[in-house]
Amino acid sequence: AAALFQTRCLDGIKLTITAGPTREAIDPVRYISNHSSGKMGYALAEAAADAGAQVTLISGPCNLSAPERVNCVNVVSAEDMLTASLNHLGEIFIACAAVADYRPVAAADQKIKKSQASMSIELVRNPDIVSTVASHAQRPFTVGFAAETQDVLHYAKDKLQRKNLDMIIANDVSNSEIGFNADQNAVTAIWPKGETSLPQASKTQLARQLIALIAEQYINKGA
Ligand code: CTP
Ligand code: CA
């Protein structure tokens, strides 16, 4: 892996990463979101820049400062993240964001006042960003993440196929010490012809290992 960084294996390659959560407005002061910290995506952006890539980081709201030498595009909702992603397609796309699967049908114009003892909010499915990118005419080498709490490899392999990806990074989030919103992670990278497990390490270290793997697969085009 170190050699790939010394030789700047991604020199001049345009690489786009989505990171962090999305926020889906309920009204002007409320939203639906999740606990994604953005740490893994930001670490990947930094590692990719170290490998020489021209990085665009499309980030949902998170409390992290953009790594140096990275073009950061801030977005809020899944729909904004999709638009920004399609506007910044390069040779490699890494979908690390925890995109909200649903959004309120419409955000209320004014702050919703409480009234009844219960209420419901109707939700509609958000577009699938990584699937849209993977079926685009200018399809980049496309990498997804799968955060699962059970049958991790089974669900990840299913997503690799269903979303037509070149690689998926499977992440067991049943242990709250690692993965979602933590500093450490442990993952298995799966591509159509192989897989490799990366044991628990800091997200910074894992990001470098993952970028080396992605570069290798991108250069060999999945061999
Ligand atoms: N993803 C995306 N757009 C969405 C939802 C997910 O681009 N609207 C991407 C994520 O960034 C990740 C991959 O798809 O790279 C898998 O996300 P995940 O939430 O595990 O998959 P879903 O298809 O939403 O399935 P699930 O029902 O398990 O949430
Ligand atoms: Ca999801």
PDB file of C-alpha atoms and ligand atoms in Angstrom:
ATOM      1  CA  ALA A   1       0.000   0.000   0.000  1.00  0.00           C
ATOM      2  CA  ALA A   2       2.798   2.444   0.909  1.00  0.00           C
ATOM      3  CA  ALA A   3       4.315   2.009  -2.571  1.00  0.00           C
ATOM      4  CA  LEU A   4       1.062   3.096  -4.185  1.00  0.00           C
ATOM      5  CA  PHE A   5       1.267   6.372  -2.267  1.00  0.00           C
ATOM      6  CA  GLN A   6       4.970   6.897  -3.070  1.00  0.00           C
ATOM      7  CA  THR A   7       4.235   6.471  -6.763  1.00  0.00           C
ATOM      8  CA  ARG A   8       1.101   8.632  -6.399  1.00  0.00           C
ATOM      9  CA  CYS A   9      -0.926   5.842  -8.008  1.00  0.00           C
ATOM     10  CA  LEU A  10      -3.975   8.077  -8.600  1.00  0.00           C
ATOM     11  CA  ASP A  11      -2.047  11.018 -10.043  1.00  0.00           C
ATOM     12  CA  GLY A  12      -4.431  13.323 -11.916  1.00  0.00           C
ATOM     13  CA  ILE A  13      -7.403  10.945 -11.552  1.00  0.00           C
ATOM     14  CA  LYS A  14     -10.690  12.748 -10.787  1.00  0.00           C
ATOM     15  CA  LEU A  15     -12.264  11.075  -7.764  1.00  0.00           C
ATOM     16  CA  THR A  16     -15.554  12.004  -6.082  1.00  0.00           C
ATOM     17  CA  ILE A  17     -16.576  10.963  -2.562  1.00  0.00           C
ATOM     18  CA  THR A  18     -19.912  11.433  -0.791  1.00  0.00           C
ATOM     19  CA  ALA A  19     -19.673  11.677   3.002  1.00  0.00           C
ATOM     20  CA  GLY A  20     -21.661  12.316   6.149  1.00  0.00           C
ATOM     21  CA  PRO A  21     -25.401  12.171   6.728  1.00  0.00           C
ATOM     22  CA  THR A  22     -28.114  13.946   4.760  1.00  0.00           C
ATOM     23  CA  ARG A  23     -30.855  16.038   6.382  1.00  0.00           C
ATOM     24  CA  GLU A  24     -34.431  15.918   5.151  1.00  0.00           C
ATOM     25  CA  ALA A  25     -36.495  18.916   6.184  1.00  0.00           C
ATOM     26  CA  ILE A  26     -39.794  18.446   8.041  1.00  0.00           C
ATOM     27  CA  ASP A  27     -40.332  22.185   8.494  1.00  0.00           C
ATOM     28  CA  PRO A  28     -37.997  25.240   8.742  1.00  0.00           C
ATOM     29  CA  VAL A  29     -36.587  24.099  12.103  1.00  0.00           C
ATOM     30  CA  ARG A  30     -36.756  20.278  12.038  1.00  0.00           C
ATOM     31  CA  TYR A  31     -35.306  17.433  10.018  1.00  0.00           C
ATOM     32  CA  ILE A  32     -34.792  13.664   9.729  1.00  0.00           C
ATOM     33  CA  SER A  33     -31.185  12.490   9.742  1.00  0.00           C
ATOM     34  CA  ASN A  34     -28.809   9.864  11.214  1.00  0.00           C
ATOM     35  CA  HIS A  35     -25.669   9.568  13.356  1.00  0.00           C
ATOM     36  CA  SER A  36     -23.080   9.450  10.554  1.00  0.00           C
ATOM     37  CA  SER A  37     -20.031  11.514  11.590  1.00  0.00           C
ATOM     38  CA  GLY A  38     -18.483  11.800   8.116  1.00  0.00           C
ATOM     39  CA  LYS A  39     -15.105  10.632   9.489  1.00  0.00           C
ATOM     40  CA  MET A  40     -14.659   7.713   7.090  1.00  0.00           C
ATOM     41  CA  GLY A  41     -15.497   9.776   4.007  1.00  0.00           C
ATOM     42  CA  TYR A  42     -13.211  12.650   5.039  1.00  0.00           C
ATOM     43  CA  ALA A  43     -10.385  10.176   5.778  1.00  0.00           C
ATOM     44  CA  LEU A  44     -10.873   8.639   2.312  1.00  0.00           C
ATOM     45  CA  ALA A  45     -10.758  12.103   0.722  1.00  0.00           C
ATOM     46  CA  GLU A  46      -7.457  12.855   2.445  1.00  0.00           C
ATOM     47  CA  ALA A  47      -5.947   9.472   1.521  1.00  0.00           C
ATOM     48  CA  ALA A  48      -7.036   9.855  -2.116  1.00  0.00           C
ATOM     49  CA  ALA A  49      -5.467  13.340  -2.279  1.00  0.00           C
ATOM     50  CA  ASP A  50      -2.248  11.846  -0.818  1.00  0.00           C
ATOM     51  CA  ALA A  51      -2.325   9.282  -3.634  1.00  0.00           C
ATOM     52  CA  GLY A  52      -2.402  12.184  -6.132  1.00  0.00           C
ATOM     53  CA  ALA A  53      -6.109  12.181  -7.011  1.00  0.00           C
ATOM     54  CA  GLN A  54      -8.040  15.377  -7.790  1.00  0.00           C
ATOM     55  CA  VAL A  55     -10.669  14.955  -5.070  1.00  0.00           C
ATOM     56  CA  THR A  56     -14.182  16.403  -4.796  1.00  0.00           C
ATOM     57  CA  LEU A  57     -15.787  15.713  -1.411  1.00  0.00           C
ATOM     58  CA  ILE A  58     -19.576  16.070  -1.461  1.00  0.00           C
ATOM     59  CA  SER A  59     -20.447  16.395   2.184  1.00  0.00           C
ATOM     60  CA  GLY A  60     -23.661  16.388   4.158  1.00  0.00           C
ATOM     61  CA  PRO A  61     -23.709  18.436   7.379  1.00  0.00           C
ATOM     62  CA  CYS A  62     -20.885  17.308   9.701  1.00  0.00           C
ATOM     63  CA  ASN A  63     -18.508  18.944  12.152  1.00  0.00           C
ATOM     64  CA  LEU A  64     -15.284  18.284  10.264  1.00  0.00           C
ATOM     65  CA  SER A  65     -13.026  20.651   8.375  1.00  0.00           C
ATOM     66  CA  ALA A  66     -12.341  19.842   4.740  1.00  0.00           C
ATOM     67  CA  PRO A  67      -8.952  18.187   4.188  1.00  0.00           C
ATOM     68  CA  GLU A  68      -6.362  20.312   2.363  1.00  0.00           C
ATOM     69  CA  ARG A  69      -6.116  19.929  -1.423  1.00  0.00           C
ATOM     70  CA  VAL A  70      -9.731  18.691  -1.555  1.00  0.00           C
ATOM     71  CA  ASN A  71     -12.579  20.512  -3.303  1.00  0.00           C
ATOM     72  CA  CYS A  72     -15.425  20.400  -0.782  1.00  0.00           C
ATOM     73  CA  VAL A  73     -19.061  20.797  -1.901  1.00  0.00           C
ATOM     74  CA  ASN A  74     -21.492  21.144   1.009  1.00  0.00           C
ATOM     75  CA  VAL A  75     -25.003  19.793   0.609  1.00  0.00           C
ATOM     76  CA  VAL A  76     -27.944  19.171   2.942  1.00  0.00           C
ATOM     77  CA  SER A  77     -30.522  16.796   1.449  1.00  0.00           C
ATOM     78  CA  ALA A  78     -30.226  13.561  -0.549  1.00  0.00           C
ATOM     79  CA  GLU A  79     -31.656  15.301  -3.619  1.00  0.00           C
ATOM     80  CA  ASP A  80     -28.954  18.018  -3.370  1.00  0.00           C
ATOM     81  CA  MET A  81     -26.309  15.311  -2.916  1.00  0.00           C
ATOM     82  CA  LEU A  82     -27.495  13.554  -6.078  1.00  0.00           C
ATOM     83  CA  THR A  83     -27.380  16.788  -8.116  1.00  0.00           C
ATOM     84  CA  ALA A  84     -23.881  17.623  -6.839  1.00  0.00           C
ATOM     85  CA  SER A  85     -22.698  14.055  -7.528  1.00  0.00           C
ATOM     86  CA  LEU A  86     -23.896  14.142 -11.147  1.00  0.00           C
ATOM     87  CA  ASN A  87     -22.233  17.559 -11.560  1.00  0.00           C
ATOM     88  CA  HIS A  88     -18.878  16.200 -10.356  1.00  0.00           C
ATOM     89  CA  LEU A  89     -18.500  12.799 -12.014  1.00  0.00           C
ATOM     90  CA  GLY A  90     -14.896  11.768 -12.597  1.00  0.00           C
ATOM     91  CA  GLU A  91     -13.104   8.456 -13.082  1.00  0.00           C
ATOM     92  CA  ILE A  92     -13.819   7.056  -9.595  1.00  0.00           C
ATOM     93  CA  PHE A  93     -16.892   7.528  -7.355  1.00  0.00           C
ATOM     94  CA  ILE A  94     -16.948   6.422  -3.705  1.00  0.00           C
ATOM     95  CA  ALA A  95     -20.345   6.570  -1.970  1.00  0.00           C
ATOM     96  CA  CYS A  96     -19.552   6.797   1.718  1.00  0.00           C
ATOM     97  CA  ALA A  97     -22.493   9.005   2.738  1.00  0.00           C
ATOM     98  CA  ALA A  98     -25.268   7.704   4.995  1.00  0.00           C
ATOM     99  CA  VAL A  99     -28.072   8.965   2.767  1.00  0.00           C
ATOM    100  CA  ALA A 100     -31.517   9.203   4.378  1.00  0.00           C
ATOM    101  CA  ASP A 101     -33.628   6.546   2.651  1.00  0.00           C
ATOM    102  CA  TYR A 102     -36.815   8.622   2.962  1.00  0.00           C
ATOM    103  CA  ARG A 103     -37.780  12.297   3.120  1.00  0.00           C
ATOM    104  CA  PRO A 104     -41.020  14.014   4.117  1.00  0.00           C
ATOM    105  CA  VAL A 105     -43.340  14.292   1.102  1.00  0.00           C
ATOM    106  CA  ALA A 106     -43.133  18.074   1.461  1.00  0.00           C
ATOM    107  CA  ALA A 107     -41.448  20.314   4.016  1.00  0.00           C
ATOM    108  CA  ALA A 108     -43.992  22.578   5.770  1.00  0.00           C
ATOM    109  CA  ASP A 109     -43.478  26.290   4.995  1.00  0.00           C
ATOM    110  CA  GLN A 110     -43.959  27.286   8.623  1.00  0.00           C
ATOM    111  CA  LYS A 111     -42.967  25.676  11.907  1.00  0.00           C
ATOM    112  CA  ILE A 112     -45.488  22.920  12.644  1.00  0.00           C
ATOM    113  CA  LYS A 113     -47.489  23.632  15.838  1.00  0.00           C
ATOM    114  CA  LYS A 114     -48.261  20.784  18.203  1.00  0.00           C
ATOM    115  CA  SER A 115     -51.896  19.791  18.518  1.00  0.00           C
ATOM    116  CA  GLN A 116     -53.011  16.134  18.666  1.00  0.00           C
ATOM    117  CA  ALA A 117     -51.568  13.503  21.001  1.00  0.00           C
ATOM    118  CA  SER A 118     -50.053  11.770  17.994  1.00  0.00           C
ATOM    119  CA  MET A 119     -49.145  12.753  14.489  1.00  0.00           C
ATOM    120  CA  SER A 120     -47.593  11.115  11.461  1.00  0.00           C
ATOM    121  CA  ILE A 121     -45.344  12.411   8.736  1.00  0.00           C
ATOM    122  CA  GLU A 122     -45.678  10.901   5.304  1.00  0.00           C
ATOM    123  CA  LEU A 123     -42.339   9.951   3.783  1.00  0.00           C
ATOM    124  CA  VAL A 124     -41.260   9.162   0.218  1.00  0.00           C
ATOM    125  CA  ARG A 125     -38.193   7.238  -0.953  1.00  0.00           C
ATOM    126  CA  ASN A 126     -35.127   9.278  -1.816  1.00  0.00           C
ATOM    127  CA  PRO A 127     -33.262   8.629  -5.069  1.00  0.00           C
ATOM    128  CA  ASP A 128     -30.424   6.103  -4.785  1.00  0.00           C
ATOM    129  CA  ILE A 129     -27.325   8.187  -5.529  1.00  0.00           C
ATOM    130  CA  VAL A 130     -24.764   5.418  -6.023  1.00  0.00           C
ATOM    131  CA  SER A 131     -27.132   3.370  -8.251  1.00  0.00           C
ATOM    132  CA  THR A 132     -27.872   6.443 -10.358  1.00  0.00           C
ATOM    133  CA  VAL A 133     -24.131   7.090 -10.778  1.00  0.00           C
ATOM    134  CA  ALA A 134     -23.446   3.408 -11.604  1.00  0.00           C
ATOM    135  CA  SER A 135     -26.043   3.440 -14.387  1.00  0.00           C
ATOM    136  CA  HIS A 136     -24.923   6.798 -15.833  1.00  0.00           C
ATOM    137  CA  ALA A 137     -23.613   7.063 -19.411  1.00  0.00           C
ATOM    138  CA  GLN A 138     -20.306   8.394 -17.985  1.00  0.00           C
ATOM    139  CA  ARG A 139     -20.153   5.622 -15.425  1.00  0.00           C
ATOM    140  CA  PRO A 140     -17.114   6.014 -13.157  1.00  0.00           C
ATOM    141  CA  PHE A 141     -15.458   3.093 -11.323  1.00  0.00           C
ATOM    142  CA  THR A 142     -18.115   2.966  -8.597  1.00  0.00           C
ATOM    143  CA  VAL A 143     -17.586   1.951  -4.957  1.00  0.00           C
ATOM    144  CA  GLY A 144     -20.309   1.688  -2.298  1.00  0.00           C
ATOM    145  CA  PHE A 145     -20.434   1.055   1.417  1.00  0.00           C
ATOM    146  CA  ALA A 146     -22.808  -1.303   3.218  1.00  0.00           C
ATOM    147  CA  ALA A 147     -23.357  -0.643   6.907  1.00  0.00           C
ATOM    148  CA  GLU A 148     -25.207  -3.643   8.319  1.00  0.00           C
ATOM    149  CA  THR A 149     -26.099  -4.977  11.768  1.00  0.00           C
ATOM    150  CA  GLN A 150     -26.621  -8.640  10.694  1.00  0.00           C
ATOM    151  CA  ASP A 151     -25.708 -11.011   7.803  1.00  0.00           C
ATOM    152  CA  VAL A 152     -23.168  -8.351   6.824  1.00  0.00           C
ATOM    153  CA  LEU A 153     -21.430 -10.120   3.920  1.00  0.00           C
ATOM    154  CA  HIS A 154     -24.676 -11.517   2.524  1.00  0.00           C
ATOM    155  CA  TYR A 155     -26.369  -8.097   2.381  1.00  0.00           C
ATOM    156  CA  ALA A 156     -23.185  -6.438   1.087  1.00  0.00           C
ATOM    157  CA  LYS A 157     -22.836  -8.917  -1.816  1.00  0.00           C
ATOM    158  CA  ASP A 158     -26.494  -8.390  -2.645  1.00  0.00           C
ATOM    159  CA  LYS A 159     -25.933  -4.597  -2.800  1.00  0.00           C
ATOM    160  CA  LEU A 160     -22.787  -5.031  -4.935  1.00  0.00           C
ATOM    161  CA  GLN A 161     -24.942  -6.825  -7.545  1.00  0.00           C
ATOM    162  CA  ARG A 162     -28.171  -4.902  -7.196  1.00  0.00           C
ATOM    163  CA  LYS A 163     -26.504  -1.487  -7.420  1.00  0.00           C
ATOM    164  CA  ASN A 164     -24.144  -2.640 -10.213  1.00  0.00           C
ATOM    165  CA  LEU A 165     -21.009  -1.602  -8.268  1.00  0.00           C
ATOM    166  CA  ASP A 166     -17.332  -2.355  -8.902  1.00  0.00           C
ATOM    167  CA  MET A 167     -16.628  -2.741  -5.194  1.00  0.00           C
ATOM    168  CA  ILE A 168     -18.467  -2.613  -1.888  1.00  0.00           C
ATOM    169  CA  ILE A 169     -17.013  -1.983   1.556  1.00  0.00           C
ATOM    170  CA  ALA A 170     -18.946  -3.989   4.137  1.00  0.00           C
ATOM    171  CA  ASN A 171     -19.117  -2.558   7.580  1.00  0.00           C
ATOM    172  CA  ASP A 172     -20.531  -4.334  10.674  1.00  0.00           C
ATOM    173  CA  VAL A 173     -22.197  -1.606  12.731  1.00  0.00           C
ATOM    174  CA  SER A 174     -23.692  -3.904  15.402  1.00  0.00           C
ATOM    175  CA  ASN A 175     -20.671  -3.108  17.630  1.00  0.00           C
ATOM    176  CA  SER A 176     -20.924   0.581  18.549  1.00  0.00           C
ATOM    177  CA  GLU A 177     -17.177   0.765  19.391  1.00  0.00           C
ATOM    178  CA  ILE A 178     -16.365   0.625  15.701  1.00  0.00           C
ATOM    179  CA  GLY A 179     -18.009   1.834  12.518  1.00  0.00           C
ATOM    180  CA  PHE A 180     -20.811   4.365  12.678  1.00  0.00           C
ATOM    181  CA  ASN A 181     -19.768   7.564  14.449  1.00  0.00           C
ATOM    182  CA  ALA A 182     -16.581   5.948  15.890  1.00  0.00           C
ATOM    183  CA  ASP A 183     -12.845   6.594  15.312  1.00  0.00           C
ATOM    184  CA  GLN A 184     -12.073   2.968  14.463  1.00  0.00           C
ATOM    185  CA  ASN A 185     -13.528   0.669  11.886  1.00  0.00           C
ATOM    186  CA  ALA A 186     -13.115  -2.864  10.508  1.00  0.00           C
ATOM    187  CA  VAL A 187     -14.327  -3.688   7.002  1.00  0.00           C
ATOM    188  CA  THR A 188     -14.379  -6.289   4.248  1.00  0.00           C
ATOM    189  CA  ALA A 189     -13.870  -5.034   0.700  1.00  0.00           C
ATOM    190  CA  ILE A 190     -15.746  -7.158  -1.865  1.00  0.00           C
ATOM    191  CA  TRP A 191     -15.548  -6.965  -5.643  1.00  0.00           C
ATOM    192  CA  PRO A 192     -17.024  -9.331  -8.246  1.00  0.00           C
ATOM    193  CA  LYS A 193     -13.885 -11.527  -8.366  1.00  0.00           C
ATOM    194  CA  GLY A 194     -12.588 -11.407  -4.804  1.00  0.00           C
ATOM    195  CA  GLU A 195     -12.654  -9.981  -1.322  1.00  0.00           C
ATOM    196  CA  THR A 196     -10.286  -8.993   1.462  1.00  0.00           C
ATOM    197  CA  SER A 197     -10.848  -8.230   5.143  1.00  0.00           C
ATOM    198  CA  LEU A 198      -9.148  -5.283   6.794  1.00  0.00           C
ATOM    199  CA  PRO A 199      -8.961  -5.750  10.585  1.00  0.00           C
ATOM    200  CA  GLN A 200      -9.862  -3.051  13.111  1.00  0.00           C
ATOM    201  CA  ALA A 201      -7.770   0.094  12.704  1.00  0.00           C
ATOM    202  CA  SER A 202      -8.188   3.863  12.825  1.00  0.00           C
ATOM    203  CA  LYS A 203     -10.324   5.296  10.038  1.00  0.00           C
ATOM    204  CA  THR A 204      -7.200   7.156   8.806  1.00  0.00           C
ATOM    205  CA  GLN A 205      -5.237   3.908   8.447  1.00  0.00           C
ATOM    206  CA  LEU A 206      -8.167   2.042   6.922  1.00  0.00           C
ATOM    207  CA  ALA A 207      -8.768   4.864   4.443  1.00  0.00           C
ATOM    208  CA  ARG A 208      -5.213   4.503   3.116  1.00  0.00           C
ATOM    209  CA  GLN A 209      -5.616   0.730   2.774  1.00  0.00           C
ATOM    210  CA  LEU A 210      -8.962   1.167   1.028  1.00  0.00           C
ATOM    211  CA  ILE A 211      -7.648   3.799  -1.397  1.00  0.00           C
ATOM    212  CA  ALA A 212      -4.748   1.448  -2.269  1.00  0.00           C
ATOM    213  CA  LEU A 213      -7.224  -1.395  -2.913  1.00  0.00           C
ATOM    214  CA  ILE A 214      -9.563   0.813  -4.945  1.00  0.00           C
ATOM    215  CA  ALA A 215      -6.612   2.111  -7.012  1.00  0.00           C
ATOM    216  CA  GLU A 216      -5.448  -1.458  -7.653  1.00  0.00           C
ATOM    217  CA  GLN A 217      -8.927  -2.584  -8.761  1.00  0.00           C
ATOM    218  CA  TYR A 218      -9.466   0.580 -10.822  1.00  0.00           C
ATOM    219  CA  ILE A 219      -6.149   0.093 -12.626  1.00  0.00           C
ATOM    220  CA  ASN A 220      -6.800  -3.648 -13.206  1.00  0.00           C
ATOM    221  CA  LYS A 221     -10.480  -2.935 -13.961  1.00  0.00           C
ATOM    222  CA  GLY A 222     -11.704  -5.632 -11.596  1.00  0.00           C
ATOM    223  CA  ALA A 223      -9.287  -8.467 -12.490  1.00  0.00           C
TER     224      ALA A 223
HETATM  225  N1  CTP B   1     -26.777   5.082  -1.045  1.00  0.00           N
HETATM  226  C1  CTP B   1     -26.986   6.114  -1.952  1.00  0.00           C
HETATM  227  N2  CTP B   1     -28.203   6.720  -2.010  1.00  0.00           N
HETATM  228  C2  CTP B   1     -29.212   6.319  -1.225  1.00  0.00           C
HETATM  229  C3  CTP B   1     -29.019   5.264  -0.289  1.00  0.00           C
HETATM  230  C4  CTP B   1     -27.781   4.666  -0.234  1.00  0.00           C
HETATM  231  O1  CTP B   1     -26.050   6.464  -2.680  1.00  0.00           O
HETATM  232  N3  CTP B   1     -30.390   6.929  -1.324  1.00  0.00           N
HETATM  233  C5  CTP B   1     -25.458   4.416  -1.018  1.00  0.00           C
HETATM  234  C6  CTP B   1     -24.677   4.600   0.267  1.00  0.00           C
HETATM  235  O2  CTP B   1     -23.877   5.762   0.198  1.00  0.00           O
HETATM  236  C7  CTP B   1     -23.857   3.331   0.307  1.00  0.00           C
HETATM  237  C8  CTP B   1     -24.734   2.306  -0.380  1.00  0.00           C
HETATM  238  O3  CTP B   1     -25.678   3.036  -1.145  1.00  0.00           O
HETATM  239  O4  CTP B   1     -22.698   3.439  -0.473  1.00  0.00           O
HETATM  240  C9  CTP B   1     -25.462   1.395   0.549  1.00  0.00           C
HETATM  241  O5  CTP B   1     -26.241   2.140   1.460  1.00  0.00           O
HETATM  242  P1  CTP B   1     -27.270   1.382   2.375  1.00  0.00           P
HETATM  243  O6  CTP B   1     -28.027   2.350   3.203  1.00  0.00           O
HETATM  244  O7  CTP B   1     -26.529   0.267   3.057  1.00  0.00           O
HETATM  245  O8  CTP B   1     -28.186   0.714   1.242  1.00  0.00           O
HETATM  246  P2  CTP B   1     -29.710   0.845   0.911  1.00  0.00           P
HETATM  247  O9  CTP B   1     -29.824   0.494  -0.533  1.00  0.00           O
HETATM  248  O10 CTP B   1     -30.277   2.136   1.349  1.00  0.00           O
HETATM  249  O11 CTP B   1     -30.348  -0.378   1.710  1.00  0.00           O
HETATM  250  P3  CTP B   1     -30.887  -0.477   3.246  1.00  0.00           P
HETATM  251  O12 CTP B   1     -32.317  -0.869   3.085  1.00  0.00           O
HETATM  252  O13 CTP B   1     -30.041  -1.599   3.841  1.00  0.00           O
HETATM  253  O14 CTP B   1     -30.665   0.831   3.938  1.00  0.00           O
HETATM  254 CA    CA B   2     -30.152   2.983   3.480  1.00  0.00          CA
END
